[in-house]
Short mmCIF file of C-alpha atoms in Angstrom, two decimals:
data_model
loop_
_atom_site.label_atom_id
_atom_site.label_comp_id
_atom_site.label_asym_id
_atom_site.label_seq_id
_atom_site.Cartn_x
_atom_site.Cartn_y
_atom_site.Cartn_z
CA MET A 27 0.00 0.00 0.00
CA ILE A 28 1.20 3.50 -0.88
CA VAL A 29 0.55 6.63 1.15
CA LEU A 30 0.99 9.72 -1.02
CA LYS A 31 1.11 13.23 0.38
CA LEU A 32 0.35 16.04 -2.03
CA GLY A 33 1.98 19.10 -0.52
CA GLY A 34 -0.28 22.10 -0.03
CA SER A 35 2.33 24.21 -1.86
CA VAL A 36 2.13 21.90 -4.87
CA ILE A 37 -1.60 22.24 -5.47
CA THR A 38 -2.24 25.80 -4.23
CA GLU A 39 -0.70 29.23 -4.64
CA LYS A 40 0.64 29.23 -1.12
CA ASP A 41 1.15 32.97 -0.77
CA ARG A 42 -2.34 33.97 -2.01
CA PRO A 43 -5.28 33.11 0.28
CA GLU A 44 -7.57 30.35 -0.99
CA THR A 45 -6.02 30.16 -4.45
CA LEU A 46 -5.78 26.82 -6.22
CA ASP A 47 -2.86 26.05 -8.54
CA GLY A 48 -5.28 24.50 -10.98
CA ALA A 49 -2.70 23.61 -13.63
CA ALA A 50 -0.47 21.85 -11.10
CA LEU A 51 -3.42 19.92 -9.67
CA GLU A 52 -4.46 18.84 -13.19
CA ARG A 53 -0.96 17.52 -13.88
CA VAL A 54 -0.86 15.61 -10.59
CA ALA A 55 -4.31 14.13 -11.26
CA ASP A 56 -3.24 13.14 -14.79
CA VAL A 57 -0.22 11.24 -13.43
CA ILE A 58 -2.20 9.45 -10.71
CA ALA A 59 -4.92 8.40 -13.16
CA ALA A 60 -2.44 7.30 -15.85
CA THR A 61 -0.26 5.21 -13.53
CA ARG A 62 -3.36 3.51 -12.09
CA GLU A 63 -4.60 2.67 -15.58
CA ARG A 64 -1.24 1.30 -16.66
CA ALA A 65 -0.94 -0.73 -13.47
CA ALA A 66 -4.43 -2.14 -14.06
CA ASP A 67 -3.27 -3.14 -17.56
CA GLY A 68 -0.41 -5.12 -16.02
CA ALA A 69 2.43 -2.67 -16.59
CA ALA A 70 5.11 -2.02 -13.99
CA GLY A 71 4.03 -0.11 -10.91
CA ASN A 72 2.43 -0.84 -7.60
CA LEU A 73 -0.86 0.98 -7.86
CA GLY A 74 -2.94 -1.78 -9.39
CA ASP A 75 -2.76 -4.27 -6.59
CA GLU A 76 -1.55 -2.44 -3.53
CA GLY A 77 -3.89 0.42 -2.95
CA LEU A 78 -3.35 4.12 -2.50
CA VAL A 79 -4.20 6.61 0.23
CA ILE A 80 -3.85 10.30 -0.66
CA VAL A 81 -3.37 13.02 1.94
CA HIS A 82 -3.23 16.60 0.76
CA GLY A 83 -1.90 19.59 2.62
CA ALA A 84 -3.64 22.83 3.43
CA GLY A 85 -1.59 25.28 1.37
CA SER A 86 -3.22 28.68 1.13
CA PHE A 87 -6.62 27.33 2.20
CA GLY A 88 -6.47 26.05 5.79
CA HIS A 89 -3.28 27.86 6.80
CA HIS A 90 -4.68 31.25 5.93
CA HIS A 91 -7.70 30.78 8.19
CA ALA A 92 -5.76 29.01 10.94
CA ASN A 93 -3.37 31.96 11.12
CA ALA A 94 -6.23 34.48 11.10
CA HIS A 95 -7.83 32.71 14.07
CA GLY A 96 -4.54 31.98 15.88
CA VAL A 97 -5.05 28.22 15.81
CA THR A 98 -2.01 25.90 15.74
CA THR A 99 -1.25 22.26 16.46
CA THR A 100 -1.15 23.07 20.19
CA ASP A 101 -3.23 26.24 20.64
CA GLY A 102 -6.84 25.40 19.88
CA THR A 103 -10.13 27.18 19.45
CA HIS A 104 -13.62 26.64 20.85
CA ASP A 105 -15.08 29.25 18.47
CA PRO A 106 -17.50 27.46 16.13
CA THR A 107 -17.13 30.19 13.50
CA ALA A 108 -13.34 29.79 13.46
CA ILE A 109 -13.78 26.02 13.15
CA HIS A 110 -16.24 26.52 10.33
CA ASP A 111 -13.82 28.87 8.50
CA ILE A 112 -10.76 26.62 8.82
CA HIS A 113 -12.45 23.25 8.31
CA GLY A 114 -14.71 24.67 5.61
CA SER A 115 -11.77 25.98 3.60
CA MET A 116 -10.10 22.56 3.78
CA LYS A 117 -13.30 20.94 2.54
CA THR A 118 -13.34 23.40 -0.34
CA LEU A 119 -9.78 22.43 -1.31
CA ASN A 120 -10.67 18.76 -0.85
CA THR A 121 -13.61 19.21 -3.22
CA PHE A 122 -11.25 20.59 -5.88
CA VAL A 123 -8.86 17.66 -5.45
CA MET A 124 -11.70 15.12 -5.46
CA SER A 125 -13.32 16.54 -8.59
CA ARG A 126 -10.10 16.49 -10.63
CA LEU A 127 -9.50 12.84 -9.69
CA LEU A 128 -13.15 11.82 -10.22
CA GLU A 129 -13.04 13.37 -13.70
CA ARG A 130 -10.21 10.91 -14.42
CA ALA A 131 -12.13 7.94 -12.99
CA VAL A 132 -9.91 7.55 -9.93
CA PRO A 133 -12.28 5.98 -7.33
CA VAL A 134 -11.69 8.58 -4.64
CA VAL A 135 -13.67 8.86 -1.40
CA PRO A 136 -13.25 11.89 0.89
CA VAL A 137 -12.29 11.21 4.52
CA HIS A 138 -12.28 14.28 6.76
CA PRO A 139 -10.02 14.06 9.82
CA LEU A 140 -12.32 16.28 11.95
CA SER A 141 -14.99 13.59 11.58
CA MET A 142 -12.74 10.65 12.44
CA ALA A 143 -9.86 11.65 14.72
CA HIS A 144 -9.19 13.41 18.01
CA CYS A 145 -6.32 14.29 20.31
CA ASN A 146 -6.35 13.46 24.01
CA ALA A 147 -5.25 15.97 26.64
CA ASP A 148 -1.59 14.97 26.09
CA GLY A 149 -1.92 15.74 22.38
CA ASP A 150 -1.73 12.08 21.32
CA LEU A 151 -3.57 11.59 18.04
CA GLU A 152 -6.26 8.90 18.07
CA LEU A 153 -7.10 7.91 14.52
CA PRO A 154 -9.28 4.83 13.95
CA THR A 155 -8.49 3.30 10.56
CA GLY A 156 -11.19 0.67 10.08
CA GLN A 157 -12.99 2.82 7.51
CA LEU A 158 -9.74 3.32 5.54
CA GLU A 159 -8.98 -0.41 5.54
CA THR A 160 -12.51 -1.19 4.35
CA LEU A 161 -12.35 1.43 1.59
CA LEU A 162 -8.94 0.17 0.44
CA ALA A 163 -10.05 -3.46 0.41
CA ASP A 164 -12.98 -2.50 -1.83
CA GLY A 165 -10.70 -0.71 -4.29
CA PHE A 166 -11.27 2.91 -3.27
CA VAL A 167 -8.68 5.64 -2.90
CA PRO A 168 -9.35 7.51 0.39
CA VAL A 169 -8.43 11.19 0.20
CA LEU A 170 -7.64 12.90 3.52
CA HIS A 171 -6.23 16.34 4.23
CA GLY A 172 -4.73 18.55 6.89
CA ASP A 173 -7.60 19.63 9.11
CA LEU A 174 -8.77 20.52 12.58
CA VAL A 175 -9.42 17.76 15.09
CA ALA A 176 -11.14 17.72 18.47
CA HIS A 177 -8.46 18.14 21.14
CA ALA A 178 -9.36 17.50 24.77
CA GLY A 179 -9.29 20.79 26.69
CA GLU A 180 -8.21 22.83 23.64
CA GLY A 181 -11.41 22.65 21.60
CA THR A 182 -9.96 21.89 18.20
CA THR A 183 -6.35 22.10 17.01
CA VAL A 184 -4.60 21.71 13.67
CA VAL A 185 -3.49 18.27 12.52
CA GLY A 186 -1.07 18.58 9.62
CA GLY A 187 -1.03 16.35 6.58
CA ASP A 188 2.47 15.07 7.42
CA ARG A 189 1.32 13.83 10.82
CA LEU A 190 -1.65 12.09 9.21
CA VAL A 191 0.66 10.46 6.65
CA ALA A 192 2.96 9.17 9.38
CA ARG A 193 0.10 7.72 11.44
CA ILE A 194 -1.72 6.13 8.52
CA ALA A 195 1.50 4.69 7.07
CA THR A 196 2.32 3.14 10.44
CA ASP A 197 -1.15 1.84 11.28
CA LEU A 198 -1.83 0.42 7.81
CA GLU A 199 1.76 -0.81 7.38
CA ALA A 200 2.33 1.11 4.16
CA ASP A 201 4.92 -0.33 1.80
CA ARG A 202 5.89 3.05 0.44
CA ILE A 203 5.43 6.65 1.52
CA GLY A 204 5.79 9.56 -0.87
CA LEU A 205 5.80 13.27 -0.16
CA CYS A 206 5.25 15.22 -3.37
CA SER A 207 6.70 18.65 -2.74
CA THR A 208 7.59 21.89 -4.56
CA VAL A 209 11.28 21.03 -4.32
CA PRO A 210 12.90 17.95 -5.93
CA GLY A 211 13.99 16.59 -2.51
CA VAL A 212 15.89 17.69 0.57
CA LEU A 213 18.58 20.07 -0.65
CA ASP A 214 22.15 20.48 0.62
CA GLU A 215 24.15 23.73 0.97
CA SER A 216 24.62 23.94 -2.81
CA ASP A 217 20.97 23.15 -3.55
CA ALA A 218 21.74 19.63 -4.76
CA VAL A 219 19.29 16.87 -3.81
CA ILE A 220 20.50 14.72 -0.92
CA ASP A 221 19.96 11.13 -2.05
CA GLU A 222 19.58 9.51 1.36
CA ILE A 223 19.05 10.53 4.95
CA ASP A 224 19.48 8.01 7.74
CA ALA A 225 19.64 10.33 10.75
CA TYR A 226 18.64 13.91 11.44
CA ASP A 227 22.18 14.86 12.43
CA ASP A 228 23.22 14.27 8.79
CA VAL A 229 21.15 17.28 7.70
CA ALA A 230 20.69 19.39 10.82
CA ASP A 231 22.87 22.22 9.47
CA VAL A 232 21.01 22.62 6.15
CA LEU A 233 17.36 22.38 7.28
CA GLY A 234 15.81 25.67 8.28
CA ASP A 235 12.19 26.68 8.64
CA SER A 236 9.94 26.75 5.60
CA ASP A 237 9.71 30.13 3.87
CA ALA A 238 5.99 30.69 3.62
CA THR A 239 3.41 30.41 6.37
CA ASP A 240 3.07 26.83 7.56
CA VAL A 241 1.61 26.13 10.99
CA THR A 242 2.54 22.48 10.74
CA GLY A 243 6.27 22.90 10.07
CA GLY A 244 8.46 22.79 7.03
CA MET A 245 11.06 20.38 5.67
CA ALA A 246 12.78 19.88 9.03
CA GLY A 247 9.55 18.58 10.53
CA LYS A 248 8.91 16.32 7.53
CA VAL A 249 12.35 14.73 7.80
CA ARG A 250 12.03 14.24 11.56
CA THR A 251 8.59 12.65 11.15
CA LEU A 252 9.68 10.35 8.32
CA LEU A 253 12.82 9.20 10.16
CA GLU A 254 10.59 7.83 12.93
CA LEU A 255 8.68 5.54 10.54
CA GLU A 256 9.40 1.86 9.96
CA GLY A 257 9.26 1.99 6.17
CA GLU A 258 11.11 4.02 3.58
CA ALA A 259 9.85 7.39 2.49
CA SER A 260 10.63 9.58 -0.50
CA ILE A 261 10.50 13.36 -0.77
CA PHE A 262 10.38 14.47 -4.39
CA GLY A 263 9.09 17.15 -6.73
CA ALA A 264 5.91 17.00 -8.80
CA ASP A 265 7.95 16.10 -11.91
CA ASP A 266 8.99 12.87 -10.19
CA LEU A 267 5.48 11.77 -9.13
CA GLU A 268 5.18 9.30 -12.00
CA ALA A 269 8.58 7.79 -11.18
CA PHE A 270 7.56 7.33 -7.54
CA LEU A 271 4.17 5.81 -8.39
CA THR A 272 5.78 3.31 -10.78
CA GLY A 273 8.25 2.02 -8.21
CA ALA A 274 11.33 4.26 -8.42
CA GLN A 275 12.85 6.20 -5.54
CA PRO A 276 13.19 9.74 -6.86
CA GLY A 277 14.36 12.70 -4.78
CA THR A 278 15.51 12.04 -1.24
CA THR A 279 14.98 8.65 0.38
CA ILE A 280 14.56 8.68 4.15
CA ARG A 281 15.15 5.42 5.98
CA MET B 21 -26.50 13.53 27.29
CA ILE B 22 -29.26 13.95 24.73
CA VAL B 23 -29.27 12.46 21.24
CA LEU B 24 -31.69 14.35 19.01
CA LYS B 25 -32.73 13.12 15.59
CA LEU B 26 -34.12 15.71 13.22
CA GLY B 27 -36.20 13.77 10.72
CA GLY B 28 -35.37 14.33 7.08
CA SER B 29 -39.08 15.00 6.46
CA VAL B 30 -39.06 17.75 9.08
CA ILE B 31 -36.29 19.84 7.52
CA THR B 32 -36.77 19.07 3.81
CA GLU B 33 -39.64 18.91 1.33
CA LYS B 34 -39.47 15.16 1.13
CA ASP B 35 -41.31 14.75 -2.17
CA ARG B 36 -39.25 17.33 -4.10
CA PRO B 37 -35.61 16.45 -4.83
CA GLU B 38 -33.03 18.46 -2.90
CA THR B 39 -35.50 20.96 -1.49
CA LEU B 40 -34.97 22.37 1.97
CA ASP B 41 -37.94 23.26 4.21
CA GLY B 42 -36.15 26.43 5.21
CA ALA B 43 -38.91 27.76 7.47
CA ALA B 44 -39.14 24.48 9.40
CA LEU B 45 -35.36 24.34 9.81
CA GLU B 46 -35.32 27.93 11.10
CA ARG B 47 -37.95 27.09 13.71
CA VAL B 48 -36.06 23.99 14.86
CA ALA B 49 -32.81 25.98 15.07
CA ASP B 50 -34.57 28.72 17.05
CA VAL B 51 -35.82 26.20 19.60
CA ILE B 52 -32.44 24.48 19.98
CA ALA B 53 -30.64 27.80 20.43
CA ALA B 54 -33.23 29.19 22.85
CA THR B 55 -33.34 26.12 25.09
CA ARG B 56 -29.54 26.04 25.23
CA GLU B 57 -29.43 29.70 26.24
CA ARG B 58 -32.05 29.25 28.95
CA ALA B 59 -30.29 26.15 30.25
CA ALA B 60 -27.00 28.09 30.37
CA ASP B 61 -28.83 30.76 32.40
CA GLY B 62 -29.84 28.13 34.94
CA ALA B 63 -33.43 27.54 33.86
CA ALA B 64 -34.97 24.09 33.73
CA GLY B 65 -33.74 21.81 30.99
CA ASN B 66 -30.90 19.41 30.44
CA LEU B 67 -29.00 21.07 27.64
CA GLY B 68 -26.68 23.25 29.71
CA ASP B 69 -24.78 20.52 31.48
CA GLU B 70 -25.48 17.30 29.64
CA GLY B 71 -24.49 17.84 26.07
CA LEU B 72 -26.31 17.32 22.82
CA VAL B 73 -25.62 15.26 19.70
CA ILE B 74 -27.76 16.03 16.65
CA VAL B 75 -28.33 13.54 13.84
CA HIS B 76 -30.36 14.67 10.86
CA GLY B 77 -32.03 12.51 8.26
CA ALA B 78 -31.61 12.59 4.50
CA GLY B 79 -35.08 13.69 3.43
CA SER B 80 -35.20 14.67 -0.22
CA PHE B 81 -31.41 15.07 -0.43
CA GLY B 82 -29.70 11.70 0.09
CA HIS B 83 -32.76 9.52 -0.57
CA HIS B 84 -33.30 10.99 -4.01
CA HIS B 85 -29.76 10.16 -5.13
CA ALA B 86 -29.64 6.80 -3.33
CA ASN B 87 -32.78 5.74 -5.20
CA ALA B 88 -31.46 7.00 -8.52
CA HIS B 89 -28.31 4.91 -8.07
CA GLY B 90 -30.09 1.88 -6.56
CA VAL B 91 -28.14 2.05 -3.29
CA THR B 92 -29.73 0.79 -0.07
CA THR B 93 -28.61 -0.29 3.39
CA THR B 94 -27.66 -3.69 1.96
CA ASP B 95 -27.07 -3.15 -1.78
CA GLY B 96 -24.00 -1.01 -2.19
CA THR B 97 -22.15 0.79 -4.91
CA HIS B 98 -18.50 0.94 -5.99
CA ASP B 99 -19.23 3.79 -8.43
CA PRO B 100 -17.32 6.86 -7.23
CA THR B 101 -19.71 9.17 -9.07
CA ALA B 102 -22.72 7.64 -7.31
CA ILE B 103 -20.92 8.00 -3.98
CA HIS B 104 -20.10 11.60 -4.79
CA ASP B 105 -23.75 12.34 -5.67
CA ILE B 106 -25.25 10.72 -2.58
CA HIS B 107 -22.64 11.78 -0.03
CA GLY B 108 -22.32 15.21 -1.62
CA SER B 109 -26.06 15.86 -1.36
CA MET B 110 -25.97 14.91 2.34
CA LYS B 111 -23.09 17.31 2.90
CA THR B 112 -25.13 20.03 1.19
CA LEU B 113 -28.04 19.42 3.55
CA ASN B 114 -25.62 19.25 6.51
CA THR B 115 -24.21 22.64 5.48
CA PHE B 116 -27.72 24.13 5.59
CA VAL B 117 -28.35 22.66 9.05
CA MET B 118 -24.94 23.78 10.33
CA SER B 119 -25.31 27.32 9.05
CA ARG B 120 -28.72 27.86 10.68
CA LEU B 121 -27.37 26.65 14.03
CA LEU B 122 -24.10 28.60 13.73
CA GLU B 123 -26.10 31.78 13.04
CA ARG B 124 -27.70 31.21 16.45
CA ALA B 125 -24.35 30.60 18.19
CA VAL B 126 -24.94 26.89 18.76
CA PRO B 127 -21.37 25.45 18.81
CA VAL B 128 -21.96 22.84 16.13
CA VAL B 129 -19.24 20.72 14.51
CA PRO B 130 -20.00 18.54 11.46
CA VAL B 131 -19.21 14.82 11.73
CA HIS B 132 -19.66 12.87 8.50
CA PRO B 133 -20.33 9.13 8.92
CA LEU B 134 -18.55 8.22 5.66
CA SER B 135 -15.35 9.57 7.21
CA MET B 136 -15.71 7.78 10.54
CA ALA B 137 -17.70 4.54 10.24
CA HIS B 138 -17.78 1.33 8.25
CA CYS B 139 -19.69 -1.94 8.04
CA ASN B 140 -17.97 -5.30 8.07
CA ALA B 141 -18.97 -8.09 5.67
CA ASP B 142 -21.81 -9.12 8.02
CA GLY B 143 -23.22 -5.59 7.91
CA ASP B 144 -22.25 -4.80 11.52
CA LEU B 145 -21.70 -1.08 11.93
CA GLU B 146 -18.34 -0.09 13.41
CA LEU B 147 -18.53 3.46 14.68
CA PRO B 148 -15.65 4.79 16.80
CA THR B 149 -16.93 7.53 19.15
CA GLY B 150 -13.75 9.00 20.67
CA GLN B 151 -14.06 12.13 18.55
CA LEU B 152 -17.70 12.60 19.65
CA GLU B 153 -16.81 12.19 23.33
CA THR B 154 -13.96 14.71 22.97
CA LEU B 155 -16.18 17.22 21.18
CA LEU B 156 -18.93 16.84 23.81
CA ALA B 157 -16.51 17.21 26.71
CA ASP B 158 -15.29 20.48 25.20
CA GLY B 159 -18.83 21.82 24.88
CA PHE B 160 -19.47 21.24 21.19
CA VAL B 161 -22.62 19.91 19.55
CA PRO B 162 -21.63 17.26 16.98
CA VAL B 163 -23.99 17.16 13.99
CA LEU B 164 -24.14 13.86 12.09
CA HIS B 165 -26.46 12.73 9.33
CA GLY B 166 -27.67 9.76 7.36
CA ASP B 167 -24.91 8.96 4.89
CA LEU B 168 -23.04 6.30 2.98
CA VAL B 169 -20.44 4.20 4.76
CA ALA B 170 -17.76 1.82 3.52
CA HIS B 171 -19.20 -1.70 3.59
CA ALA B 172 -16.85 -4.65 3.14
CA GLY B 173 -17.58 -6.32 -0.21
CA GLU B 174 -20.42 -3.94 -1.08
CA GLY B 175 -18.44 -0.78 -1.69
CA THR B 176 -20.56 1.72 0.19
CA THR B 177 -24.09 1.31 1.56
CA VAL B 178 -26.61 3.62 3.20
CA VAL B 179 -26.54 4.12 6.96
CA GLY B 180 -29.76 5.77 8.13
CA GLY B 181 -29.96 8.46 10.76
CA ASP B 182 -32.05 6.21 13.03
CA ARG B 183 -29.34 3.56 13.10
CA LEU B 184 -26.73 6.19 13.91
CA VAL B 185 -28.93 7.53 16.72
CA ALA B 186 -29.32 4.06 18.21
CA ARG B 187 -25.59 3.32 18.09
CA ILE B 188 -24.47 6.68 19.44
CA ALA B 189 -27.09 6.63 22.20
CA THR B 190 -25.93 3.17 23.26
CA ASP B 191 -22.18 3.80 23.02
CA LEU B 192 -22.29 7.20 24.73
CA GLU B 193 -24.93 6.07 27.27
CA ALA B 194 -27.37 8.83 26.34
CA ASP B 195 -29.81 9.86 29.06
CA ARG B 196 -32.51 10.82 26.59
CA ILE B 197 -33.22 10.12 22.93
CA GLY B 198 -35.60 12.23 20.88
CA LEU B 199 -36.87 11.70 17.33
CA CYS B 200 -38.36 14.90 16.01
CA SER B 201 -40.77 13.82 13.29
CA THR B 202 -43.49 15.23 11.02
CA VAL B 203 -46.14 13.45 13.09
CA PRO B 204 -46.82 14.16 16.80
CA GLY B 205 -45.93 10.57 17.78
CA VAL B 206 -46.84 7.01 16.86
CA LEU B 207 -50.50 7.09 15.89
CA ASP B 208 -53.19 4.47 16.58
CA GLU B 209 -56.06 3.43 14.25
CA SER B 210 -57.94 6.67 14.98
CA ASP B 211 -54.82 8.86 14.52
CA ALA B 212 -54.47 9.51 18.24
CA VAL B 213 -50.92 9.58 19.70
CA ILE B 214 -50.00 6.38 21.54
CA ASP B 215 -48.47 7.53 24.85
CA GLU B 216 -46.28 4.53 25.51
CA ILE B 217 -44.92 1.51 23.68
CA ASP B 218 -43.23 -1.29 25.60
CA ALA B 219 -43.23 -4.04 22.94
CA TYR B 220 -43.61 -4.14 19.17
CA ASP B 221 -46.60 -6.47 19.40
CA ASP B 222 -48.56 -3.61 21.02
CA VAL B 223 -48.47 -1.66 17.75
CA ALA B 224 -47.82 -4.27 15.05
CA ASP B 225 -51.30 -3.84 13.52
CA VAL B 226 -51.11 -0.04 13.13
CA LEU B 227 -47.55 0.42 11.80
CA GLY B 228 -47.27 0.24 8.04
CA ASP B 229 -44.51 1.43 5.73
CA SER B 230 -43.77 5.14 5.43
CA ASP B 231 -45.60 6.91 2.59
CA ALA B 232 -42.81 8.67 0.76
CA THR B 233 -39.54 7.18 -0.45
CA ASP B 234 -37.37 6.17 2.49
CA VAL B 235 -34.60 3.63 1.93
CA THR B 236 -33.98 3.38 5.64
CA GLY B 237 -37.49 2.45 6.75
CA GLY B 238 -40.39 4.34 8.25
CA MET B 239 -42.06 4.43 11.66
CA ALA B 240 -42.06 0.64 12.09
CA GLY B 241 -38.28 0.59 11.80
CA LYS B 242 -37.91 3.51 14.20
CA VAL B 243 -40.03 1.80 16.86
CA ARG B 244 -38.19 -1.51 16.46
CA THR B 245 -34.81 0.24 16.74
CA LEU B 246 -35.80 2.29 19.78
CA LEU B 247 -37.28 -0.70 21.61
CA GLU B 248 -33.85 -2.33 21.50
CA LEU B 249 -32.19 0.53 23.37
CA GLU B 250 -31.49 0.66 27.10
CA GLY B 251 -32.80 4.17 27.65
CA GLU B 252 -36.14 5.83 26.99
CA ALA B 253 -36.85 7.44 23.67
CA SER B 254 -39.50 9.90 22.54
CA ILE B 255 -41.04 10.30 19.10
CA PHE B 256 -42.72 13.69 18.76
CA GLY B 257 -43.59 16.44 16.30
CA ALA B 258 -41.64 19.62 15.70
CA ASP B 259 -44.10 21.59 17.86
CA ASP B 260 -43.01 19.49 20.84
CA LEU B 261 -39.24 19.94 20.35
CA GLU B 262 -39.03 22.61 23.05
CA ALA B 263 -40.95 20.41 25.51
CA PHE B 264 -38.58 17.52 24.85
CA LEU B 265 -35.43 19.63 25.17
CA THR B 266 -36.61 21.07 28.48
CA GLY B 267 -37.20 17.68 30.06
CA ALA B 268 -40.78 16.68 29.20
CA GLN B 269 -41.81 13.47 27.42
CA PRO B 270 -44.03 14.63 24.57
CA GLY B 271 -45.45 12.36 21.89
CA THR B 272 -44.85 8.64 22.23
CA THR B 273 -42.44 7.27 24.80
CA ILE B 274 -40.71 4.02 23.88
CA ARG B 275 -39.19 2.02 26.72
#
C-alpha cells in the first residue's frame, strides 16, 4: 500500500489566500490516473494491486484561516465560527482535489479528519483506521487532508497532513510513503538533492524553517517525522510523481 | 447527554428532490438555540450541562440520489460518481443545518459518517466515538447525518440516521433520545398519539410502511430500533421539540 502526500504548496498558490494552482493539480491528477490505468493493464508499478491513500496539505486554504484565528497544532479554538472557517476551507480544497480525480475515474472517497480523529489531553492523536482499511479493500482511494481535530481541553487544534501520513502509514503498514513537494527533494548547501538521509544529524545544518506560512512545520519537521517511521519514504518534486508511483525512488529517500 | 434526531421529512420537502424546508429548519434551530441559552442561564432543561448530539435525516437530499443509483442499506455501490452524488447531497443538507445553528451561536461541529464509520462483511456497523466524546466534553454539539459508509464487499451502503442515533445513544450512554418527526408521535387506528410503547406487538397492527420514499425504513423501523435501546426514547412532532429539550416526554415514549 502507498501513502501519497500532495503538498499544499504543490496544489495551491501558497502565498495567495484560498487560491488553487489548478494547472499543477491537473498535472498531478493526470499522473495518478495514468499510472493507475497502466498498473491495471499489467504494466510495472504498484498501484494496481496495492492500494493508494492520498493526503493533501492545506496550502493557502487552511493555513490562511488558521493563522487568522490563531489556531495551531497546540493552541486550539472553541469558536465554532473559526472552526467553520478553517475546516470549511479545507473541505473546499478537498472538493477541488476530489473533482479532478473523479473526472479521471480515480475511485476517490473523501475522509475528513475532523470527523474521524481526536487528540487526548496529552496531544496524542487517536485515529481509527477501520474505515480506511474497508475502503482500500474495496478498491477505493481515500483522500484525507490537513484539518482541525477535536483536542481535549483545547477545543480543536490543527493536525497537519504530514502527521496524518505518518500515522496512517504506520497503522496500515504502508509499503511506500511519498511526499510530493515543490522542491525535488531535501537540498544540501549547494541546492543539490541529498539522495539519502538516515539520521537527522546528517542534515541538521542545512534544514531551516519553511519560507511561507506553515503552521505544521516545514522540511525539518517532515524529515524528523519520516525518520521515525518503519518503512522508507521519498521526498520528491511534482515532476517525479510518475517515477515514484511506478516504483522508483526519486528525490531524497529517508530510511 | 441527549441524542436528538431531526427527521429528514421535518427539515426538507421530502417529495421534491433536494428541497430544503427552510422555514421548518429555522424554527427547529430557534428552539435548539433558545433552550440552550435558557439552560445556560440556569433555567430548567438538560441542555446546559449534559451535552447534545444532533443527527439529521436525509429527506429529499440523500434519498433521491440513493434511489437514482439503486443504493440501499444492503445493496452497495462501488461507483465513485454515485458515492459523490449521494454523499455530496448529504453534505449540502448538513451545510444548511450547520449554518442555521451557527447563526444562532450553537457550537456545532459537522461529523460525516462516511469519514468515521464502516460496516464489516456481516453488515455490523463499526462506529468509533472517541471524537464525539472529545467534542462533547469540550462543549461542542456534533452534527451527524444519514450517509453512505464503507461496507466490506459492497463498496458503500446507506446508513440511516435512526441507526446512527441508536448506536451513538448506546455507546455514549445517552440519558434521553428524541426523534423529532413530522407526526406528533406514533398514531393508533384513529390517529391519536399512543403515549407509551413497551413491545412491538402492542403496535404491530397499526404500523405500516412510510408513505414517501425512504430507503432506511419508516415508523415501524424507528419503533423496532428504539425498543432495543437501554434508555427511553420519545417520538414527537416539531411543535413538541421545546418540551422535549426542556425535560418533558411529549409524543410517544418508547421504553
